[in-house]
CSV table of C-alpha atoms in Angstrom, one decimal:
chain,number,residue,atom,x,y,z
A,216,GLY,CA,5.7,-16.0,-0.9
A,217,GLU,CA,7.3,-13.1,-2.7
A,218,ASN,CA,10.2,-11.1,-0.7
A,219,VAL,CA,10.7,-7.9,-1.1
A,220,GLU,CA,13.5,-5.8,0.8
A,221,GLN,CA,14.6,-1.6,0.8
A,222,HIS,CA,16.7,0.4,1.5
A,223,PRO,CA,17.8,1.9,2.3
A,224,SER,CA,15.7,2.5,6.0
A,225,THR,CA,15.9,6.4,6.1
A,226,LEU,CA,18.0,8.9,4.1
A,227,SER,CA,19.5,12.6,4.2
A,228,VAL,CA,19.9,15.3,1.3
A,229,GLN,CA,20.3,18.3,0.7
A,230,GLU,CA,17.8,20.2,-1.5
A,231,GLY,CA,18.5,20.2,-4.8
A,232,ASP,CA,20.5,16.8,-4.9
A,233,SER,CA,19.5,12.7,-6.2
A,234,ALA,CA,18.0,10.5,-4.2
A,235,VAL,CA,17.8,6.6,-4.8
A,236,ILE,CA,16.0,4.0,-3.4
A,237,LYS,CA,16.0,0.6,-4.0
A,238,CYS,CA,14.1,-2.8,-3.9
A,239,THR,CA,15.2,-6.1,-5.1
A,240,TYR,CA,12.4,-9.1,-5.0
A,241,SER,CA,12.6,-12.9,-5.2
A,242,ASP,CA,9.9,-14.6,-7.1
A,243,SER,CA,11.2,-13.6,-10.7
A,244,ALA,CA,7.4,-14.1,-12.0
A,245,SER,CA,6.8,-10.8,-10.4
A,246,ASN,CA,6.1,-8.9,-13.2
A,247,TYR,CA,4.0,-4.5,-11.4
A,248,PHE,CA,6.5,-3.4,-9.4
A,249,PRO,CA,4.5,-0.3,-7.8
A,250,TRP,CA,5.3,2.9,-5.9
A,251,TYR,CA,3.9,4.8,-3.5
A,252,LYS,CA,5.1,7.9,-0.9
A,253,GLN,CA,3.2,8.3,2.5
A,254,GLU,CA,3.6,11.6,4.3
A,255,LEU,CA,2.8,11.8,7.7
A,256,GLY,CA,-0.8,11.0,8.4
A,257,LYS,CA,-1.7,9.9,5.4
A,258,GLY,CA,-2.6,7.2,3.6
A,259,PRO,CA,0.0,5.6,0.4
A,260,GLN,CA,0.0,7.6,-2.5
A,261,LEU,CA,1.0,5.8,-6.1
A,262,ILE,CA,4.2,7.9,-7.9
A,263,ILE,CA,4.8,5.5,-10.8
A,264,ASP,CA,4.5,2.3,-11.4
A,265,ILE,CA,6.7,0.2,-13.9
A,266,ARG,CA,5.4,-3.2,-15.7
A,267,SER,CA,8.6,-5.7,-16.6
A,268,ASN,CA,8.3,-5.0,-20.0
A,269,VAL,CA,9.9,-1.7,-19.3
A,270,GLY,CA,13.3,-1.3,-19.0
A,271,GLU,CA,12.5,2.6,-17.3
A,272,LYS,CA,9.9,5.0,-16.9
A,273,LYS,CA,10.1,8.4,-16.0
A,274,ASP,CA,7.6,11.6,-15.0
A,275,GLN,CA,9.3,14.7,-14.6
A,276,ARG,CA,11.4,14.4,-11.8
A,277,ILE,CA,10.8,10.6,-10.8
A,278,ALA,CA,12.1,8.0,-12.5
A,279,VAL,CA,11.9,4.2,-11.7
A,280,THR,CA,13.8,1.4,-13.4
A,281,LEU,CA,14.0,-1.7,-13.4
A,282,ASN,CA,16.8,-5.0,-13.9
A,283,LYS,CA,14.5,-8.0,-14.6
A,284,THR,CA,18.2,-9.9,-13.8
A,285,ALA,CA,19.0,-9.1,-10.6
A,286,LYS,CA,15.7,-8.8,-9.5
A,287,HIS,CA,16.1,-5.1,-8.6
A,288,PHE,CA,14.1,-2.3,-8.6
A,289,SER,CA,15.1,1.4,-7.4
A,290,LEU,CA,13.4,5.1,-8.3
A,291,HIS,CA,15.3,7.4,-8.7
A,292,ILE,CA,14.5,11.5,-7.7
A,293,THR,CA,15.8,14.1,-9.5
A,294,GLU,CA,16.2,17.9,-8.1
A,295,THR,CA,14.3,17.3,-4.1
A,296,GLN,CA,12.8,19.2,-3.1
A,297,PRO,CA,11.5,20.5,0.6
A,298,GLU,CA,7.7,18.7,0.0
A,299,ASP,CA,9.9,15.1,-0.9
A,300,SER,CA,10.2,14.3,2.7
A,301,ALA,CA,7.9,11.8,3.2
A,302,VAL,CA,8.4,7.8,3.7
A,303,TYR,CA,8.5,5.8,0.3
A,304,PHE,CA,7.2,2.4,0.1
A,305,CYS,CA,7.6,0.0,-3.0
A,306,ALA,CA,5.7,-3.2,-4.0
A,307,ALA,CA,6.0,-5.7,-6.4
A,308,SER,CA,2.7,-8.3,-7.6
A,309,PHE,CA,2.7,-12.3,-7.2
A,310,LEU,CA,0.3,-12.6,-9.5
A,311,SER,CA,0.2,-16.5,-9.4
A,312,GLY,CA,-2.9,-17.5,-7.6
A,313,GLY,CA,-4.9,-13.5,-7.8
A,314,ASN,CA,-4.1,-10.0,-7.0
A,315,GLN,CA,-0.4,-10.7,-4.5
A,316,PHE,CA,0.8,-7.9,-4.2
A,317,TYR,CA,4.7,-7.2,-1.3
A,318,PHE,CA,5.2,-3.8,0.0
A,319,GLY,CA,9.0,-3.2,0.7
A,320,THR,CA,10.0,-1.5,4.8
A,321,GLY,CA,10.0,1.7,3.4
A,322,THR,CA,12.6,3.8,3.5
A,323,SER,CA,11.8,7.6,5.3
A,324,LEU,CA,13.6,10.2,3.2
A,325,THR,CA,14.4,14.0,4.3
A,326,VAL,CA,15.2,16.5,2.4
A,327,ILE,CA,17.1,19.7,4.2
A,328,PRO,CA,17.0,22.8,2.1
B,69,ASP,CA,-8.2,14.1,-0.6
B,70,SER,CA,-8.3,10.8,-2.1
B,71,GLY,CA,-11.9,10.2,-1.8
B,72,VAL,CA,-12.0,7.2,-0.2
B,73,THR,CA,-13.6,8.0,3.4
B,74,GLN,CA,-12.8,5.6,6.5
B,75,THR,CA,-14.4,6.1,9.6
B,76,PRO,CA,-13.3,6.0,12.6
B,77,LYS,CA,-10.3,7.7,12.5
B,78,HIS,CA,-9.3,6.4,16.2
B,79,LEU,CA,-10.3,3.3,17.5
B,80,ILE,CA,-9.3,2.1,20.9
B,81,THR,CA,-10.6,-0.8,22.5
B,82,ALA,CA,-9.2,-3.9,25.1
B,83,THR,CA,-8.0,-7.3,24.4
B,84,GLY,CA,-10.4,-9.9,23.8
B,85,GLN,CA,-12.7,-7.5,22.0
B,86,ARG,CA,-14.5,-7.2,18.1
B,87,VAL,CA,-14.6,-3.7,16.4
B,88,THR,CA,-16.0,-2.6,12.8
B,89,LEU,CA,-13.8,-0.4,11.0
B,90,ARG,CA,-15.8,0.8,7.7
B,91,CYS,CA,-14.4,2.3,4.6
B,92,SER,CA,-16.5,4.3,1.8
B,93,PRO,CA,-15.1,4.4,-2.1
B,94,ARG,CA,-14.8,6.9,-4.7
B,95,SER,CA,-18.1,7.7,-7.0
B,96,GLY,CA,-17.6,4.6,-9.1
B,97,ASP,CA,-14.5,2.2,-8.4
B,98,LEU,CA,-15.9,-1.2,-7.6
B,99,SER,CA,-12.9,-2.2,-6.4
B,100,VAL,CA,-11.9,-2.4,-2.4
B,101,TYR,CA,-9.5,-3.3,0.1
B,102,TRP,CA,-8.6,-3.4,3.1
B,103,TYR,CA,-4.0,-2.7,4.4
B,104,GLN,CA,-3.1,-3.5,8.1
B,105,GLN,CA,0.4,-1.0,8.9
B,106,SER,CA,2.3,-2.1,11.5
B,107,LEU,CA,5.7,-1.0,13.2
B,108,ASP,CA,6.7,-4.4,12.8
B,109,GLN,CA,5.2,-5.5,9.8
B,110,GLY,CA,4.8,-2.9,7.9
B,111,LEU,CA,2.7,-2.5,5.1
B,112,GLN,CA,0.2,-5.8,4.5
B,113,PHE,CA,-1.9,-6.0,1.9
B,114,LEU,CA,-4.9,-7.7,3.7
B,115,ILE,CA,-7.9,-8.1,1.6
B,116,GLN,CA,-9.7,-7.4,-1.9
B,117,TYR,CA,-13.2,-7.3,-2.3
B,118,TYR,CA,-14.5,-6.8,-6.9
B,119,ASN,CA,-18.1,-5.5,-7.0
B,120,GLY,CA,-18.9,-7.2,-3.9
B,121,GLU,CA,-17.3,-10.3,-3.8
B,122,GLU,CA,-14.0,-11.2,-2.4
B,123,ARG,CA,-11.7,-11.1,-5.1
B,124,ALA,CA,-7.7,-11.5,-3.2
B,125,LYS,CA,-6.9,-12.6,0.0
B,126,GLY,CA,-3.9,-11.9,1.1
B,127,ASN,CA,-2.0,-12.1,4.8
B,128,ILE,CA,-5.1,-11.6,6.3
B,129,LEU,CA,-5.7,-13.2,10.0
B,130,GLU,CA,-9.3,-15.8,10.6
B,131,ARG,CA,-9.6,-13.5,13.4
B,132,PHE,CA,-10.7,-11.0,10.6
B,133,SER,CA,-13.0,-10.7,8.6
B,134,ALA,CA,-14.9,-8.7,5.7
B,135,GLN,CA,-17.1,-7.7,2.9
B,136,GLN,CA,-18.6,-5.3,1.2
B,137,PHE,CA,-22.1,-4.5,0.5
B,138,PRO,CA,-24.7,-3.0,-2.5
B,139,ASP,CA,-23.5,0.7,-2.3
B,140,LEU,CA,-19.6,-0.7,-2.4
B,141,HIS,CA,-18.9,0.0,1.4
B,142,SER,CA,-16.8,-2.1,2.7
B,143,GLU,CA,-16.6,-3.1,6.9
B,144,LEU,CA,-13.7,-4.8,8.0
B,145,ASN,CA,-13.8,-6.9,11.3
B,146,LEU,CA,-11.5,-7.7,14.1
B,147,SER,CA,-12.7,-10.1,17.1
B,148,SER,CA,-10.8,-11.3,19.6
B,149,LEU,CA,-8.3,-8.9,19.4
B,150,GLU,CA,-5.0,-8.8,20.1
B,151,LEU,CA,-2.1,-6.0,21.4
B,152,GLY,CA,-0.3,-6.8,18.4
B,153,ASP,CA,-3.5,-5.8,16.1
B,154,SER,CA,-3.1,-2.4,17.4
B,155,ALA,CA,-2.0,-0.8,13.4
B,156,LEU,CA,-3.5,1.7,11.0
B,157,TYR,CA,-5.8,0.4,9.1
B,158,PHE,CA,-6.4,2.0,5.7
B,159,CYS,CA,-9.0,0.5,3.1
B,160,ALA,CA,-8.0,1.1,-1.1
B,161,SER,CA,-10.3,1.9,-4.4
B,162,SER,CA,-10.4,1.7,-7.7
B,163,VAL,CA,-12.3,1.5,-11.0
B,164,GLY,CA,-11.6,-2.3,-11.5
B,165,ALA,CA,-10.8,-5.8,-10.5
B,166,HIS,CA,-6.9,-5.1,-11.3
B,167,TRP,CA,-4.7,-3.5,-8.7
B,168,TYR,CA,-1.8,-3.4,-11.1
B,169,GLN,CA,-4.2,-1.8,-14.1
B,170,GLU,CA,-5.2,1.6,-12.4
B,171,THR,CA,-3.8,3.9,-10.2
B,172,GLN,CA,-5.4,2.5,-5.9
B,173,TYR,CA,-6.4,5.5,-3.9
B,174,PHE,CA,-6.0,4.9,0.2
B,175,GLY,CA,-8.4,6.6,2.9
B,176,PRO,CA,-6.7,8.2,5.4
B,177,GLY,CA,-6.6,5.1,7.4
B,178,THR,CA,-7.9,4.5,11.1
B,179,ARG,CA,-5.9,4.4,13.6
B,180,LEU,CA,-6.7,1.3,16.1
B,181,LEU,CA,-5.2,1.0,19.4
B,182,VAL,CA,-6.1,-2.3,21.2
B,183,LEU,CA,-5.5,-1.7,25.2
């Protein structure tokens, strides 16, 4: 099955700086890559996603890039704010045989005011 | 507030016991997904139901089962509980059957502790 690796596991940045979280996947059939934000005591929340026919997608301060050849995708957060502090998960869809999808291990982001 | 409700919020039980977790999806959503989040396994997809039918299966143990009722609420049954089953269990819902075509909305989770 699919294997999704996520790095780093923890990340601290100063407010206003950028944060980058990277994920790699193993199955070239994967074609959908969402990112989730999980705040303390809450369930994950989808913040952005990208499909394999697109190389980059932006939504205000958040962007995701995908390199299909290298099988990796990244989350970029610019102008970070304290409220960006949370755990971020990447995921990859593996559509063969049904709606299978796999999550990365998570990155705990701390934005220091 | 995502609109997805889960009960109970916390559950403490003993090994070997059986528990039932309940999820009510957002109004209008036909799909319900169950996830397990633990420290050692991370976030794992367990199973999806769409309009009462099982749609997709992930890493769900045979000791676990789920169903979706005609009113679209879902229950996750965990039996012969082991210490390793202690985790946060999330339910999510979406309108259609294909999770990759739309947003899943997660509930607040049920924290299960097996002693």
